[in-house]
PDB file of C-alpha atoms in Angstrom:
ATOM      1  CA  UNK A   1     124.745  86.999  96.547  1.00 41.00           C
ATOM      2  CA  UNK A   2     122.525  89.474  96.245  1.00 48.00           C
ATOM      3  CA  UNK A   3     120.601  91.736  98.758  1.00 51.00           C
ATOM      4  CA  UNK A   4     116.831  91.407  99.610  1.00 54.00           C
ATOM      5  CA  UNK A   5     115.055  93.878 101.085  1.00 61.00           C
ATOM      6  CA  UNK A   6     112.372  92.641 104.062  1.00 64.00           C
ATOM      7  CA  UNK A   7     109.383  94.514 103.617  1.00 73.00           C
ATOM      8  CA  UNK A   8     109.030  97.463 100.892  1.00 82.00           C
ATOM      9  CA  UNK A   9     106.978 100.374 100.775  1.00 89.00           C
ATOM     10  CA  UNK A  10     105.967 102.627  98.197  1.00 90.00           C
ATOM     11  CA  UNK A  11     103.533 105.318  97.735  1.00 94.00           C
ATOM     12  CA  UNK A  12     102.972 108.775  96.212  1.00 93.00           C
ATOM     13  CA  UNK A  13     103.025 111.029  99.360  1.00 94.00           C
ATOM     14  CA  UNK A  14     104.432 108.562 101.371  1.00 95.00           C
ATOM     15  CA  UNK A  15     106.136 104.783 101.894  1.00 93.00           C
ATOM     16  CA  UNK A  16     105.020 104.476 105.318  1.00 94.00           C
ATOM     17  CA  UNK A  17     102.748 107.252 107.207  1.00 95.00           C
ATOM     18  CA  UNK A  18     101.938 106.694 111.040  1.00 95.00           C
ATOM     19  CA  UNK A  19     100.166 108.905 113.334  1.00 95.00           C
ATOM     20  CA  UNK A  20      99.605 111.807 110.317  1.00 95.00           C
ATOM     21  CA  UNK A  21      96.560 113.325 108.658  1.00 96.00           C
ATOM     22  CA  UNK A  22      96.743 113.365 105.287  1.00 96.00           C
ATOM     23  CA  UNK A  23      94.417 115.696 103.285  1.00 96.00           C
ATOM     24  CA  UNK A  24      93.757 116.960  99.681  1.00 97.00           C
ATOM     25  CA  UNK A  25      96.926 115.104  98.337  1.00 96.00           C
ATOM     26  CA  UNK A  26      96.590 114.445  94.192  1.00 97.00           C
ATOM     27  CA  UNK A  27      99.176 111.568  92.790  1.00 97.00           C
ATOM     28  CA  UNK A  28      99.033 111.943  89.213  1.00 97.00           C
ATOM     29  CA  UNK A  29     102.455 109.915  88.354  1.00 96.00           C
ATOM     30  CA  UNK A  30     102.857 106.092  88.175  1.00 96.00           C
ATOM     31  CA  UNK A  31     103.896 104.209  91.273  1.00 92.00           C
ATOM     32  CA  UNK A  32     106.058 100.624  90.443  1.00 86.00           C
ATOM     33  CA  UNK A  33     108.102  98.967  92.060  1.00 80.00           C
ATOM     34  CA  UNK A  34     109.532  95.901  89.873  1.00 72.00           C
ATOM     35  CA  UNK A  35     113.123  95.665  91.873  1.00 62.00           C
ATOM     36  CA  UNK A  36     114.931  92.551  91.093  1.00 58.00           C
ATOM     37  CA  UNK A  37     116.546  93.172  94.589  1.00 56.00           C
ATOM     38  CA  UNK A  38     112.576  92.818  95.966  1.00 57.00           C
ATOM     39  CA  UNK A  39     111.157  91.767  99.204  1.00 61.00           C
ATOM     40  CA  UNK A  40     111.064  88.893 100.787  1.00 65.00           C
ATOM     41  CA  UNK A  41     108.440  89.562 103.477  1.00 70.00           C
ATOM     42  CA  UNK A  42     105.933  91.912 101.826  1.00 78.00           C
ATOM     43  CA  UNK A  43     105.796  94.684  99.205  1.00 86.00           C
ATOM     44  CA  UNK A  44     102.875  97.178 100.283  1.00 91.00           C
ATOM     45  CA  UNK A  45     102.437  99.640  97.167  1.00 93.00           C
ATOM     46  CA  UNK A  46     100.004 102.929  97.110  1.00 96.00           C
ATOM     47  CA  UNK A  47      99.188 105.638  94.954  1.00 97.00           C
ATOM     48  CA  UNK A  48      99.193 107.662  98.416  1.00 97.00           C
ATOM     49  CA  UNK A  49     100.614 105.843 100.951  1.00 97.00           C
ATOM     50  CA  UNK A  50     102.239 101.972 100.732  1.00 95.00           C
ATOM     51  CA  UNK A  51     101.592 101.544 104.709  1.00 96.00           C
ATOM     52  CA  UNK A  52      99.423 103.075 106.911  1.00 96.00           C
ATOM     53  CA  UNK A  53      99.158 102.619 110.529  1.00 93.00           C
ATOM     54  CA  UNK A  54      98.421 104.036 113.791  1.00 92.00           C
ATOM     55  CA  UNK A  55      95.336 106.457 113.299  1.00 91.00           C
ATOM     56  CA  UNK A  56      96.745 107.105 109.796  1.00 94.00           C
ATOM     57  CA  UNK A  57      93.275 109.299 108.477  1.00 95.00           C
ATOM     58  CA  UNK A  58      93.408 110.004 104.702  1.00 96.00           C
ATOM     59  CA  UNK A  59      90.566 112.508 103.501  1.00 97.00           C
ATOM     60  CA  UNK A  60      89.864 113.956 100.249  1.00 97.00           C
ATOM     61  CA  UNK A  61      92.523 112.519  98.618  1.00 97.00           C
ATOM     62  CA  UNK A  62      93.100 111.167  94.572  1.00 98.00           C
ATOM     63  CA  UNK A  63      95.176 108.997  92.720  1.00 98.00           C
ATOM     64  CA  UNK A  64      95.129 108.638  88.815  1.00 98.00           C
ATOM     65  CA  UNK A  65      98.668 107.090  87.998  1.00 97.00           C
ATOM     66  CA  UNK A  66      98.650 103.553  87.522  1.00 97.00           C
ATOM     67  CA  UNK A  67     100.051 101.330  90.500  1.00 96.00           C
ATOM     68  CA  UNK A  68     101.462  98.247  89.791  1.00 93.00           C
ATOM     69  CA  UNK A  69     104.071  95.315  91.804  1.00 87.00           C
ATOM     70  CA  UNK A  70     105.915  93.563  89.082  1.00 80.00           C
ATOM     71  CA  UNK A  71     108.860  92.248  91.238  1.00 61.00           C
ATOM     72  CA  UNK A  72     110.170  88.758  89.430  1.00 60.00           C
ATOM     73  CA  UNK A  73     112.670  87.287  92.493  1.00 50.00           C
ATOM     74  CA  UNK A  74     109.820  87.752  95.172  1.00 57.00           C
ATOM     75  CA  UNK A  75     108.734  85.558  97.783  1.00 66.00           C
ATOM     76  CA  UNK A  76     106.658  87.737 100.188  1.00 74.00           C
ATOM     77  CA  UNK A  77     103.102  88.952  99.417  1.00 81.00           C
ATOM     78  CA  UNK A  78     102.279  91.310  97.403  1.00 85.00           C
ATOM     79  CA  UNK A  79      99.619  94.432  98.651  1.00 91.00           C
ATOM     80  CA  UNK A  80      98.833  97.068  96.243  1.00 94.00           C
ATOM     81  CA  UNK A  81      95.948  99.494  96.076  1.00 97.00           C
ATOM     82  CA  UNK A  82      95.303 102.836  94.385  1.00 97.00           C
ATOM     83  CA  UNK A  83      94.950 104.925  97.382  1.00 97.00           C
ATOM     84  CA  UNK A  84      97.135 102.530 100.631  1.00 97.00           C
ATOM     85  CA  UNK A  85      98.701  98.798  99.880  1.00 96.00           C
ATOM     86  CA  UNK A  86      98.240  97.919 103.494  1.00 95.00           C
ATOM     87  CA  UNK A  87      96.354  99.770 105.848  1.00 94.00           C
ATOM     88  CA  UNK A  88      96.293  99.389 109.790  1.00 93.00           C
ATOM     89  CA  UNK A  89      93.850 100.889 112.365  1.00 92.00           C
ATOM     90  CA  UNK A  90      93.237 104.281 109.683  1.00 93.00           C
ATOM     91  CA  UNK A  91      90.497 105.673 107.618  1.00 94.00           C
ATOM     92  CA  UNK A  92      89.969 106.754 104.154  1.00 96.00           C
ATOM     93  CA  UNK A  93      87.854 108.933 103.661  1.00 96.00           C
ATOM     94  CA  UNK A  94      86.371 110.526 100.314  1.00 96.00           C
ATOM     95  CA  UNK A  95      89.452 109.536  98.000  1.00 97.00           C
ATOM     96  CA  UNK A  96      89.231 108.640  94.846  1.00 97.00           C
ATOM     97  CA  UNK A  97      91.068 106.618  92.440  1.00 98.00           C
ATOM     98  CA  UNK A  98      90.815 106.289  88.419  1.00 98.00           C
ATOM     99  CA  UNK A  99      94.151 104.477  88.011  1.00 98.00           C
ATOM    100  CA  UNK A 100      95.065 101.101  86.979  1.00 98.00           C
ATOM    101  CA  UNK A 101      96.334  98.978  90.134  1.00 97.00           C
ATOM    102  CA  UNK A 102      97.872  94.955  89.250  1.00 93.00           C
ATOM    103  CA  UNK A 103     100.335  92.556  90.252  1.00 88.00           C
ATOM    104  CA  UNK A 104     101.892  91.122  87.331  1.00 82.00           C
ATOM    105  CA  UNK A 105     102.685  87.632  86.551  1.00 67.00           C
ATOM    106  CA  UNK A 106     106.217  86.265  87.796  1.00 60.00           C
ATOM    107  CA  UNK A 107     105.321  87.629  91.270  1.00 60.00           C
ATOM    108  CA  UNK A 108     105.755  84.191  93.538  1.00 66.00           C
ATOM    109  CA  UNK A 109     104.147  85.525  96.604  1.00 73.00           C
ATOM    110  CA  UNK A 110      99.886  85.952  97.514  1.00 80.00           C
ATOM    111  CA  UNK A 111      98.502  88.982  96.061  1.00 87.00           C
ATOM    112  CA  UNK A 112      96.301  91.504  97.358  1.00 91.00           C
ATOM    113  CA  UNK A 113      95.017  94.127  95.079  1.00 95.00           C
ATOM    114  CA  UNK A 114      92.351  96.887  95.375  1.00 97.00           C
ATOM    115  CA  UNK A 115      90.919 100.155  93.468  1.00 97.00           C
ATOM    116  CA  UNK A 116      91.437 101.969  96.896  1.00 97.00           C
ATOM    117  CA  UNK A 117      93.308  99.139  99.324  1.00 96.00           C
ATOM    118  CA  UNK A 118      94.954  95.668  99.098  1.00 95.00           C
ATOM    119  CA  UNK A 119      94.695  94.982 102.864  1.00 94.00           C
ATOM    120  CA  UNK A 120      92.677  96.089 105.554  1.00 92.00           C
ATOM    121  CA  UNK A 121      92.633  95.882 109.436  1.00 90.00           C
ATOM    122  CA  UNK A 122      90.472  97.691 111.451  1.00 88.00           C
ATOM    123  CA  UNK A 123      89.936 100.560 108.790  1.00 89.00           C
ATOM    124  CA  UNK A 124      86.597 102.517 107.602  1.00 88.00           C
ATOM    125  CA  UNK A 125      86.226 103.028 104.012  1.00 91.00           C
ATOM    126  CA  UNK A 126      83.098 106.215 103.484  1.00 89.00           C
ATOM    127  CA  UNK A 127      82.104 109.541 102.258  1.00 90.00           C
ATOM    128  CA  UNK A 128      82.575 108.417  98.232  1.00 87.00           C
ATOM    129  CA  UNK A 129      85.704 106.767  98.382  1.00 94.00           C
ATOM    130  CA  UNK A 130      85.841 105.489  94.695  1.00 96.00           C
ATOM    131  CA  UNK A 131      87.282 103.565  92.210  1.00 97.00           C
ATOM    132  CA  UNK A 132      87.298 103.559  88.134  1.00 98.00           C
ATOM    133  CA  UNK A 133      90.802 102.325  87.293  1.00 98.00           C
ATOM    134  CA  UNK A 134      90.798  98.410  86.439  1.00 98.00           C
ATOM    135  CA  UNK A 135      92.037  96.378  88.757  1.00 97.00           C
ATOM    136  CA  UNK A 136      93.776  92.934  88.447  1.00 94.00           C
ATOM    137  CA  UNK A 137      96.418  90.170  89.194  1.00 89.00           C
ATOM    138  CA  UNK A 138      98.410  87.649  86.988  1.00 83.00           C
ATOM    139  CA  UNK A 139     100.030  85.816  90.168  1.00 67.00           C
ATOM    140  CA  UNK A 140     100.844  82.592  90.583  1.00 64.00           C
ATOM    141  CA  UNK A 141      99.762  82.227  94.364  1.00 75.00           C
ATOM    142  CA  UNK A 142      96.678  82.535  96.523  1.00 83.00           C
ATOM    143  CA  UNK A 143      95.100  85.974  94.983  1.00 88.00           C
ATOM    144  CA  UNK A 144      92.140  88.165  96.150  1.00 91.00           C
ATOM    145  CA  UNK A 145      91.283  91.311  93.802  1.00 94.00           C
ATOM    146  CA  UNK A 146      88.374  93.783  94.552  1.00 95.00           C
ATOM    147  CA  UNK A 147      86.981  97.049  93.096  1.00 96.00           C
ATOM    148  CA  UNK A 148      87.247  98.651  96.425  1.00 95.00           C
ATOM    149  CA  UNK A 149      89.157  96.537  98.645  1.00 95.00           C
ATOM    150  CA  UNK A 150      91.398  93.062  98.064  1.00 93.00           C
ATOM    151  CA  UNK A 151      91.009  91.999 101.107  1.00 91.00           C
ATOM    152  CA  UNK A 152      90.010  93.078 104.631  1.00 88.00           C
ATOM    153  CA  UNK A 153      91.595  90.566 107.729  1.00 83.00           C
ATOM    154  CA  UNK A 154      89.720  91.969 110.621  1.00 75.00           C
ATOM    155  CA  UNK A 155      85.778  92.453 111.576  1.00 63.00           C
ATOM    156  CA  UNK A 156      86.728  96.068 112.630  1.00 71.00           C
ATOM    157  CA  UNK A 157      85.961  97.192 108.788  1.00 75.00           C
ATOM    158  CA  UNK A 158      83.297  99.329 107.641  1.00 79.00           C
ATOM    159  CA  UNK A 159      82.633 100.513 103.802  1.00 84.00           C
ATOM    160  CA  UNK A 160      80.014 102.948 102.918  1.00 86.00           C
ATOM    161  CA  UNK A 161      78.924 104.999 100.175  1.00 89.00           C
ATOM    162  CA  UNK A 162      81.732 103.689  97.896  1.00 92.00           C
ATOM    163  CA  UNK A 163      81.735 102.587  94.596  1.00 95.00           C
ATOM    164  CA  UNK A 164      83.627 100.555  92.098  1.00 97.00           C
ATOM    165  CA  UNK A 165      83.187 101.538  87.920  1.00 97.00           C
ATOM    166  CA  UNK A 166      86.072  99.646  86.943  1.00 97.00           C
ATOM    167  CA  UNK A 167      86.725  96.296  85.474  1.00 97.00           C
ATOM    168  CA  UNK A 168      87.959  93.580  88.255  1.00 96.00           C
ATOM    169  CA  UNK A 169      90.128  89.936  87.172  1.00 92.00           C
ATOM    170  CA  UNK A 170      92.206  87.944  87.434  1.00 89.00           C
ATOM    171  CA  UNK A 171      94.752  85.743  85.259  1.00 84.00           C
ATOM    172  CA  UNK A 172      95.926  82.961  87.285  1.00 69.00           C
ATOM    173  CA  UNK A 173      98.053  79.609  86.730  1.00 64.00           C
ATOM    174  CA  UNK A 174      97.530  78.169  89.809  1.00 70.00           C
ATOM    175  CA  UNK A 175      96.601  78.693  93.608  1.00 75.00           C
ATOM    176  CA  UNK A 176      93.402  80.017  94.865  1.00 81.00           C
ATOM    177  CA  UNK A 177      91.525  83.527  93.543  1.00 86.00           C
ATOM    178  CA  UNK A 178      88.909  84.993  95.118  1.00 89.00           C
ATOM    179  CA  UNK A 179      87.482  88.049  92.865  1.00 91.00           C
ATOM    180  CA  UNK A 180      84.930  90.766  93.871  1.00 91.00           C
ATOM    181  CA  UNK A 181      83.489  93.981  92.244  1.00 92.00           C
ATOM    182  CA  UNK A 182      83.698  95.839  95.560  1.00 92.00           C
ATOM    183  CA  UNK A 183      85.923  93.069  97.772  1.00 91.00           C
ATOM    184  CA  UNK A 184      88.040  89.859  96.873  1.00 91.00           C
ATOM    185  CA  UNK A 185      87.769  88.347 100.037  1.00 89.00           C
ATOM    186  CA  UNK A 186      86.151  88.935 103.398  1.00 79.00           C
ATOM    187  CA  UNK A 187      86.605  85.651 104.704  1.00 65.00           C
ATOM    188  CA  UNK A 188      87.581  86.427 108.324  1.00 55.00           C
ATOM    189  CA  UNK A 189      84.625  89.294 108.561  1.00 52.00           C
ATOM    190  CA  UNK A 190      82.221  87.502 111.140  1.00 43.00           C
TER     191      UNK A 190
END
């Protein structure tokens, strides 16, 4: 039998960052994770950080490699952005990405994907935080792909002064897509 891995994290500076300031960081190198091993509760991948929580403030920063989850034997979801996969209570602030961020096709679990975050709660998104790299999903669940963000879960979101230049879509088989140029979905945003 072999071993699964819960939750995975992956980023450039860091898997998981909590309670840290991180500033003027440049990823240039790509950031995968395609592990056959995989997670079966969530894969959170970054070109800075994979998870961010806990006043987590990210300023300044840039990612150009390309991101991607390709993970075949997963059942968890999959969150992958250019600058944080999953971000908690944080901010991002002025960082910019021009890298290409997917989830590729053979990935069982829901996918969210965006040019600077898959998943938001309670985060701010300002100052010029943009996006050029194309962004997209081949999944076979429930996906949500934006230029900016895939998908924010919270009403404590705010994003100004960003932009997305880069293409946005998805390649589906079945389950539900929701596509944006700047978010996928902002369904629970009252």
């Amino acid at each position: 039998t072999k071993s699964r891995l819960a939750t995975a994290q992956v980023g450039g500076f860091a898997g998981t960052a909590c309670y840290v300031d991180v500033t003027s960081f440049t990823n240039e190198g790509d950031i995968s994770f395609s592990n056959s091993l995989a997670a079966t509760n969530a894969m959170n991948v970054g070109g800075i950080v994979g998870y961010a929580s806990n006043q987590v403030n990210m300023k300044d920063c840039s990612n150009s490699g390309n991101v991607q989850i390709g993970a075949s034997a997963v059942t968890g979801n999959g969150l992958a952005g250019g600058i944080v996969g999953h971000g908690v209570n944080a901010s991002i602030d002025n960082c910019d990405n021009s890298g290409d961020v997917c989830v590729l096709n053979g990935y069982s679990g829901a996918a969210n994907v965006g040019g600077i975050a898959g998943q938001l709660n309670n985060v701010t998104v300002k100052n010029g935080s943009d996006n050029s790299g194309t962004v997209y999903a081949t999944s076979q669940k429930d996906t949500r792909v934006g230029g900016i963000v895939g998908t924010m879960v919270t009403a404590k979101i705010t994003v100004d002064g960003s932009t997305n230049r880069g293409a946005v879509y998805v390649s589906k088989k079945s389950g539900q897509f929701l596509v944006g140029g700047i978010m996928g979905d902002g369904a629970s945003l009252a």
